[in-house]
Short mmCIF file of N, CA and C in Angstrom, two decimals:
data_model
loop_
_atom_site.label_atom_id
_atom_site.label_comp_id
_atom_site.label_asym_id
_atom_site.label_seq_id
_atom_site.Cartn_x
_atom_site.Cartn_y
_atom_site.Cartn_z
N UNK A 1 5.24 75.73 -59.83
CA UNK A 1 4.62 74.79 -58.93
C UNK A 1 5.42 73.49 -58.93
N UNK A 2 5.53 72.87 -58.05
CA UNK A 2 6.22 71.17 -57.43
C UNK A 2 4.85 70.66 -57.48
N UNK A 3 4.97 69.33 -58.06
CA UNK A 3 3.56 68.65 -58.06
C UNK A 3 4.85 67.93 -57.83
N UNK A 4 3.94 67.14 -56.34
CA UNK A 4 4.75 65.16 -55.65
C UNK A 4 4.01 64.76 -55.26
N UNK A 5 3.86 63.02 -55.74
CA UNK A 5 2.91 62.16 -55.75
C UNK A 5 3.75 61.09 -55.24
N UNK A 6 2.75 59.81 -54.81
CA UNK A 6 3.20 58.38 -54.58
C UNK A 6 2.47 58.60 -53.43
N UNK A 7 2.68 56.89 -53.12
CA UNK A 7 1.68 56.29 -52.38
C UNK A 7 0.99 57.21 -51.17
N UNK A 8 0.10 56.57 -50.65
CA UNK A 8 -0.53 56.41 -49.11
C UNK A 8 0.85 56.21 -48.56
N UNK A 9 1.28 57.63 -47.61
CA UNK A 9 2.11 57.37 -46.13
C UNK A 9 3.68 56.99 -46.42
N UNK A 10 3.88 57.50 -48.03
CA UNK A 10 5.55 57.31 -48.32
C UNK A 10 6.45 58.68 -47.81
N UNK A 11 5.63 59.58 -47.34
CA UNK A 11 6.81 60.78 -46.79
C UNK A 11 6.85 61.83 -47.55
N UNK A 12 5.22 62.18 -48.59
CA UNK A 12 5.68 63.43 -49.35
C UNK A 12 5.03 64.48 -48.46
N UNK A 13 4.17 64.62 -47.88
CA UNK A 13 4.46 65.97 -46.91
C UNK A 13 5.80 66.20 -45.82
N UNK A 14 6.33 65.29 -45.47
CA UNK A 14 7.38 64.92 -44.88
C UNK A 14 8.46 65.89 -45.86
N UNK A 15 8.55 65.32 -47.35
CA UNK A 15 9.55 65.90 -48.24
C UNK A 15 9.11 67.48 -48.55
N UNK A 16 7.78 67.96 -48.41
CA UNK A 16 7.33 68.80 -48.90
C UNK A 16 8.06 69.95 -47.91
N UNK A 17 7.73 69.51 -46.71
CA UNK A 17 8.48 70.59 -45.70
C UNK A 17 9.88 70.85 -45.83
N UNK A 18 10.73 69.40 -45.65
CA UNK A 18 11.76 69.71 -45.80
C UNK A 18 12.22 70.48 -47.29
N UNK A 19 11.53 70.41 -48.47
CA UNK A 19 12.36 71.26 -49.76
C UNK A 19 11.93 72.23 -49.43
N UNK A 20 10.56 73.09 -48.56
CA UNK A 20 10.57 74.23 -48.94
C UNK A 20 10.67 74.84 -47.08
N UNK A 21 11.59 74.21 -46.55
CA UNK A 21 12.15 73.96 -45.29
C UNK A 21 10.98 75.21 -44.12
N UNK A 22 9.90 74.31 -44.02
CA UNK A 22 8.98 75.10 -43.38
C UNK A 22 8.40 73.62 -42.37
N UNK A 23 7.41 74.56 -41.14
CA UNK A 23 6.64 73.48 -40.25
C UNK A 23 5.70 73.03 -41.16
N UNK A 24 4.65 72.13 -40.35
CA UNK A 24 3.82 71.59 -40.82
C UNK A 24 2.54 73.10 -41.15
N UNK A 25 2.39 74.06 -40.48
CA UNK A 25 1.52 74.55 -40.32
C UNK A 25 1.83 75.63 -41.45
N UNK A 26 3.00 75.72 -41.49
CA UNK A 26 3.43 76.96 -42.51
C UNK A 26 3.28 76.35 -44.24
N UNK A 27 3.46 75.03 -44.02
CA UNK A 27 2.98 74.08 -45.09
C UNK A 27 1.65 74.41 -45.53
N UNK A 28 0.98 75.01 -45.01
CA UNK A 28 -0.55 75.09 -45.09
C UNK A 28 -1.19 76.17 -46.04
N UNK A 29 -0.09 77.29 -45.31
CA UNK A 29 -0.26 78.17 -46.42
C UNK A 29 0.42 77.86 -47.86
N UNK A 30 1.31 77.30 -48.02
CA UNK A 30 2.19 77.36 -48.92
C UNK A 30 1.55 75.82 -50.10
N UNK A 31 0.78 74.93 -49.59
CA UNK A 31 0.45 73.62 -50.12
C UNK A 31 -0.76 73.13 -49.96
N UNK A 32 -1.21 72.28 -51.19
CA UNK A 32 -2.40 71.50 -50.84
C UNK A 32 -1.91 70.17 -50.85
N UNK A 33 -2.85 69.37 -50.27
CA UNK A 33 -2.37 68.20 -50.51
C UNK A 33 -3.98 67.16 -50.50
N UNK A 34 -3.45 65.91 -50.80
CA UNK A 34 -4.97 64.83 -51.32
C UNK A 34 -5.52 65.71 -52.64
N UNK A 35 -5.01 66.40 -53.58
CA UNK A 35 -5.91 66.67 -54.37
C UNK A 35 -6.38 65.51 -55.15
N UNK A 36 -6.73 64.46 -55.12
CA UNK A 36 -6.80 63.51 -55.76
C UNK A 36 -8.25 63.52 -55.59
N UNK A 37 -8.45 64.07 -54.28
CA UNK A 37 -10.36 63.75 -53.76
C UNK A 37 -11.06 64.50 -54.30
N UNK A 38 -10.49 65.31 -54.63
CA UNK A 38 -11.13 66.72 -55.52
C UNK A 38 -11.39 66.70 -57.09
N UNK A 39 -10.88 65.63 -57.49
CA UNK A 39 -11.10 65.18 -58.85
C UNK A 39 -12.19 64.14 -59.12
N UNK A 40 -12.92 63.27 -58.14
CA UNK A 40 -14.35 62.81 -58.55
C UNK A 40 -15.30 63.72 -58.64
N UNK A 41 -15.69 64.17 -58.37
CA UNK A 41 -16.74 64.95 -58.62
C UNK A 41 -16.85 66.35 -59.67
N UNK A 42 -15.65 66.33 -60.16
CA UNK A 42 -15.20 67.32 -60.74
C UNK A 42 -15.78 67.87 -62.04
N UNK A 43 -16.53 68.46 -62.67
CA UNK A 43 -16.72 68.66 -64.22
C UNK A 43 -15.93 69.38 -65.08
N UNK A 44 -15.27 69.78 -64.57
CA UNK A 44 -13.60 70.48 -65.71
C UNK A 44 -12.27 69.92 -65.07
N UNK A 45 -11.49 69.16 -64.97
CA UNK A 45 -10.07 68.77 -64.33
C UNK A 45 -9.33 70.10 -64.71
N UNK A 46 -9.47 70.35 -66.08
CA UNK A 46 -8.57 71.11 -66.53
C UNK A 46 -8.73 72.93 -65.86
N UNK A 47 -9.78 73.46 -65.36
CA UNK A 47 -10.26 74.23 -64.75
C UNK A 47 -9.38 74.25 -63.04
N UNK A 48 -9.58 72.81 -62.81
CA UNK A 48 -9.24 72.48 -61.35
C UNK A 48 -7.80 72.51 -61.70
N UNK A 49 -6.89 72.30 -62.55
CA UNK A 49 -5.94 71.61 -62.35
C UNK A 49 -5.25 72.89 -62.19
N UNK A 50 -5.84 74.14 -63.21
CA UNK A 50 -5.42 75.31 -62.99
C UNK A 50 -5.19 76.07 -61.64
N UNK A 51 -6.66 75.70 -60.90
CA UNK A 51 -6.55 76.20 -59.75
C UNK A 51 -5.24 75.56 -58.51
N UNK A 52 -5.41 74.32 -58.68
CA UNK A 52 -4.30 73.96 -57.95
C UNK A 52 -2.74 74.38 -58.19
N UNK A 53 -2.79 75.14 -59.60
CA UNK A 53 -1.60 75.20 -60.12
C UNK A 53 -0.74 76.83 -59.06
N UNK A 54 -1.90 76.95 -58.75
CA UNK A 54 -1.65 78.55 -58.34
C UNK A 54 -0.73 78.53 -56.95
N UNK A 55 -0.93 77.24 -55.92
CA UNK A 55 0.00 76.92 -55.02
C UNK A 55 1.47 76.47 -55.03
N UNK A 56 1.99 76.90 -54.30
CA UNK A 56 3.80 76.64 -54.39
C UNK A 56 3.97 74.89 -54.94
N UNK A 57 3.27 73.99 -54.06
CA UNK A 57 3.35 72.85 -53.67
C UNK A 57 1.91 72.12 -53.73
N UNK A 58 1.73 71.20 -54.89
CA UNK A 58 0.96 70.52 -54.50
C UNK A 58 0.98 69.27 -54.94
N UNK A 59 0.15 68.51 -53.79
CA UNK A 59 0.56 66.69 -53.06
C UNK A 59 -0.64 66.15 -53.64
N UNK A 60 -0.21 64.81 -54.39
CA UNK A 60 -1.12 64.19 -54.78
C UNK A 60 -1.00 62.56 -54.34
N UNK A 61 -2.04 61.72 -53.88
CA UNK A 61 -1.88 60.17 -53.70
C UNK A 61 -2.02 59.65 -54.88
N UNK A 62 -1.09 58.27 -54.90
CA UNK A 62 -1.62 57.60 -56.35
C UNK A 62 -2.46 57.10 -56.06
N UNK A 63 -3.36 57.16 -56.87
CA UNK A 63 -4.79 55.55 -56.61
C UNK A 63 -4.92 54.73 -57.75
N UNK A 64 -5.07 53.93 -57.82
CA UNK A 64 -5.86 53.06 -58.91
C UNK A 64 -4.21 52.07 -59.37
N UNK A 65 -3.44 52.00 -58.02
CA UNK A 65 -2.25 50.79 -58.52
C UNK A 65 -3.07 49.22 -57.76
N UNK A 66 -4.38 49.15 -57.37
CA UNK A 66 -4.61 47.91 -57.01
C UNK A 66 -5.50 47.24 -57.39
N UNK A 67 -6.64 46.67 -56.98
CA UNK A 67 -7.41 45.66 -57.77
C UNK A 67 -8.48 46.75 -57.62
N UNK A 68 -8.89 46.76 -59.24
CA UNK A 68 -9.78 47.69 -59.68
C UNK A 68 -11.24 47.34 -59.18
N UNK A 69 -11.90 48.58 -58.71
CA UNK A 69 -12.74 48.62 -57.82
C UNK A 69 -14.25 48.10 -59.08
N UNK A 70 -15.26 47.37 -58.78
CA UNK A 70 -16.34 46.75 -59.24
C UNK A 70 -17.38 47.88 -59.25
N UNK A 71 -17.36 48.90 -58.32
CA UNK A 71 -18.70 50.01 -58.61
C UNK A 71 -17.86 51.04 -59.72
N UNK A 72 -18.67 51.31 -60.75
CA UNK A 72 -18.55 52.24 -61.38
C UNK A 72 -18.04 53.61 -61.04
N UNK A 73 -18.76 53.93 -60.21
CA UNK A 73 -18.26 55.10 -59.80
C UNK A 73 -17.60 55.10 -58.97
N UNK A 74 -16.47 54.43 -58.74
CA UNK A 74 -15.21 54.21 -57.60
C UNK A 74 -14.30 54.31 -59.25
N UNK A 75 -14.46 53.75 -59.87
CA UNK A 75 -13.74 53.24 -61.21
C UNK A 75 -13.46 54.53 -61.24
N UNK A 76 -14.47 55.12 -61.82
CA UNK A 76 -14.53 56.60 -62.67
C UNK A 76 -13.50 57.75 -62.04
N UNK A 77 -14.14 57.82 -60.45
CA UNK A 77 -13.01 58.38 -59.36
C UNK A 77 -11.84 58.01 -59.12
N UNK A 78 -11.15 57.27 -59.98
CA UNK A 78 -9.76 56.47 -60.03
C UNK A 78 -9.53 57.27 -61.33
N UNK A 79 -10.00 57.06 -62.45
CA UNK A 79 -9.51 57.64 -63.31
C UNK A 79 -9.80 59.11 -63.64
N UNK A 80 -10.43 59.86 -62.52
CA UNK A 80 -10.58 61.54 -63.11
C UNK A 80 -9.24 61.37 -61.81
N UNK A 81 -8.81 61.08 -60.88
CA UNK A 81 -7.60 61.45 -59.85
C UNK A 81 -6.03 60.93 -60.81
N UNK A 82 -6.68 60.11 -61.71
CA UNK A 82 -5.39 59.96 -62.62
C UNK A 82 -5.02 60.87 -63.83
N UNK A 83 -6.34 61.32 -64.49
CA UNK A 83 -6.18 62.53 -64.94
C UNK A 83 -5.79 63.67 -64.24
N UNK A 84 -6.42 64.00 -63.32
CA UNK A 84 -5.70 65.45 -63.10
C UNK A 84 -4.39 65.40 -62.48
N UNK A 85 -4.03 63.94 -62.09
CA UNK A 85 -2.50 64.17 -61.97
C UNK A 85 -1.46 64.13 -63.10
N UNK A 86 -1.88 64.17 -64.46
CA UNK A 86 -1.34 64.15 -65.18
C UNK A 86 -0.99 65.50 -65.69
N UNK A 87 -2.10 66.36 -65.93
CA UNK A 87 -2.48 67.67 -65.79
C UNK A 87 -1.61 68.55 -64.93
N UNK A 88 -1.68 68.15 -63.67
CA UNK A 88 -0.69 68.88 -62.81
C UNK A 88 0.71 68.70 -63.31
N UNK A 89 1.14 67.65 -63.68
CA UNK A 89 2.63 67.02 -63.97
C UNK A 89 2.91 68.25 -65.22
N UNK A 90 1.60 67.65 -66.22
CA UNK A 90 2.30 68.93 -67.43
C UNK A 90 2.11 70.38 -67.53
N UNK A 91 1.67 70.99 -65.76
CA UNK A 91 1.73 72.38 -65.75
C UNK A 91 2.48 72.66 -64.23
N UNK A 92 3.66 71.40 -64.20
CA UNK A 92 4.52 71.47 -62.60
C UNK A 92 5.85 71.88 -63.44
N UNK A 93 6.68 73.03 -62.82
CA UNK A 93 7.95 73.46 -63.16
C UNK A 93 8.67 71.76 -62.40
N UNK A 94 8.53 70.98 -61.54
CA UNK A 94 8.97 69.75 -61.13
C UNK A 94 8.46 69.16 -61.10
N UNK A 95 8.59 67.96 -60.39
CA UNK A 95 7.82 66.69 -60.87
C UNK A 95 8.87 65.44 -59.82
N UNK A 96 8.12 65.66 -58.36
CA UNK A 96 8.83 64.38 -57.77
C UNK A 96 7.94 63.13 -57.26
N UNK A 97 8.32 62.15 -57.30
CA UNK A 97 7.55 61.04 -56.84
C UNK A 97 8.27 60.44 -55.54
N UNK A 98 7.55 60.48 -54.60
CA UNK A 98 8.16 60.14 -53.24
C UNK A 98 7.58 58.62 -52.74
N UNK A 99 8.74 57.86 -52.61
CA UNK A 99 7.96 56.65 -52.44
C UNK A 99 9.43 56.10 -50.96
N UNK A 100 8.76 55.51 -50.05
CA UNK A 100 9.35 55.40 -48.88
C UNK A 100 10.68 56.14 -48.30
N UNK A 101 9.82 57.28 -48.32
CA UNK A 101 10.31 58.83 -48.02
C UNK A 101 11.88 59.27 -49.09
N UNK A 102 11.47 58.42 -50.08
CA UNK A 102 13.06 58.89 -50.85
C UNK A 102 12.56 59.32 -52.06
N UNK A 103 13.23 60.59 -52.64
CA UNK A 103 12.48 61.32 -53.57
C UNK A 103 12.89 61.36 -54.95
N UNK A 104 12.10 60.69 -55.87
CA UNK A 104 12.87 60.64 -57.12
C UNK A 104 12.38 61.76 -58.37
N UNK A 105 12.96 62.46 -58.70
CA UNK A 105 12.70 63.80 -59.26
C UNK A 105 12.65 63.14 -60.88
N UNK A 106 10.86 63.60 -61.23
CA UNK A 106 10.86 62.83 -62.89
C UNK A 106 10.90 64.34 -63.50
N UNK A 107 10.63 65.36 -63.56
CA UNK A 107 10.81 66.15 -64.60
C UNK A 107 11.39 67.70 -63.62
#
């Protein structure tokens, strides 16, 4: 699995197509992406993280690089989307972070 992350709107579905040189739609089968939303509500990450693991490609947003949110449970949903991207990282054969569509490959 490719787990690529970074911001809101830096170009990783953009990159996602081009590495695994497919349309947007063929992307669909082959990738998830926002799993980040899928981690508030979650009661096992590690359960989920598995499941996501099973796709070619999967896209994650960073959250929690800005001024930390005052409701609790915005908090909490910042940090289970930071866990399971960690999770994904240490069960991704790669590891790119795409930040204004240029792709920097961490593992």
């Amino acid at each position: 699995m490719i787990f690529i992350t970074g911001p809101l709107y830096s170009g990783k579905r953009d990159y996602a197509q081009a590495l695994l040189d497919c349309t947007e739609e063929e992307l669909r089968a082959q990738a998830v992406w926002d799993v980040q939303d899928r981690a508030a509500d979650c009661a096992d990450l590690n359960a989920l993280a598995d499941e996501l693991a099973r796709f070619e490609v999967v896209i994650a947003t960073e959250v929690g690089g800005g001024v930390v949110p005052v409701d609790p449970a915005q908090r909490a949903a910042r940090e289970a989307a930071g866990r399971l991207s960690c999770l994904l990282a240490q069960r991704a054969q790669r590891v790119v972070r795409v930040l204004c569509g240029l792709p920097l490959v961490l593992k």
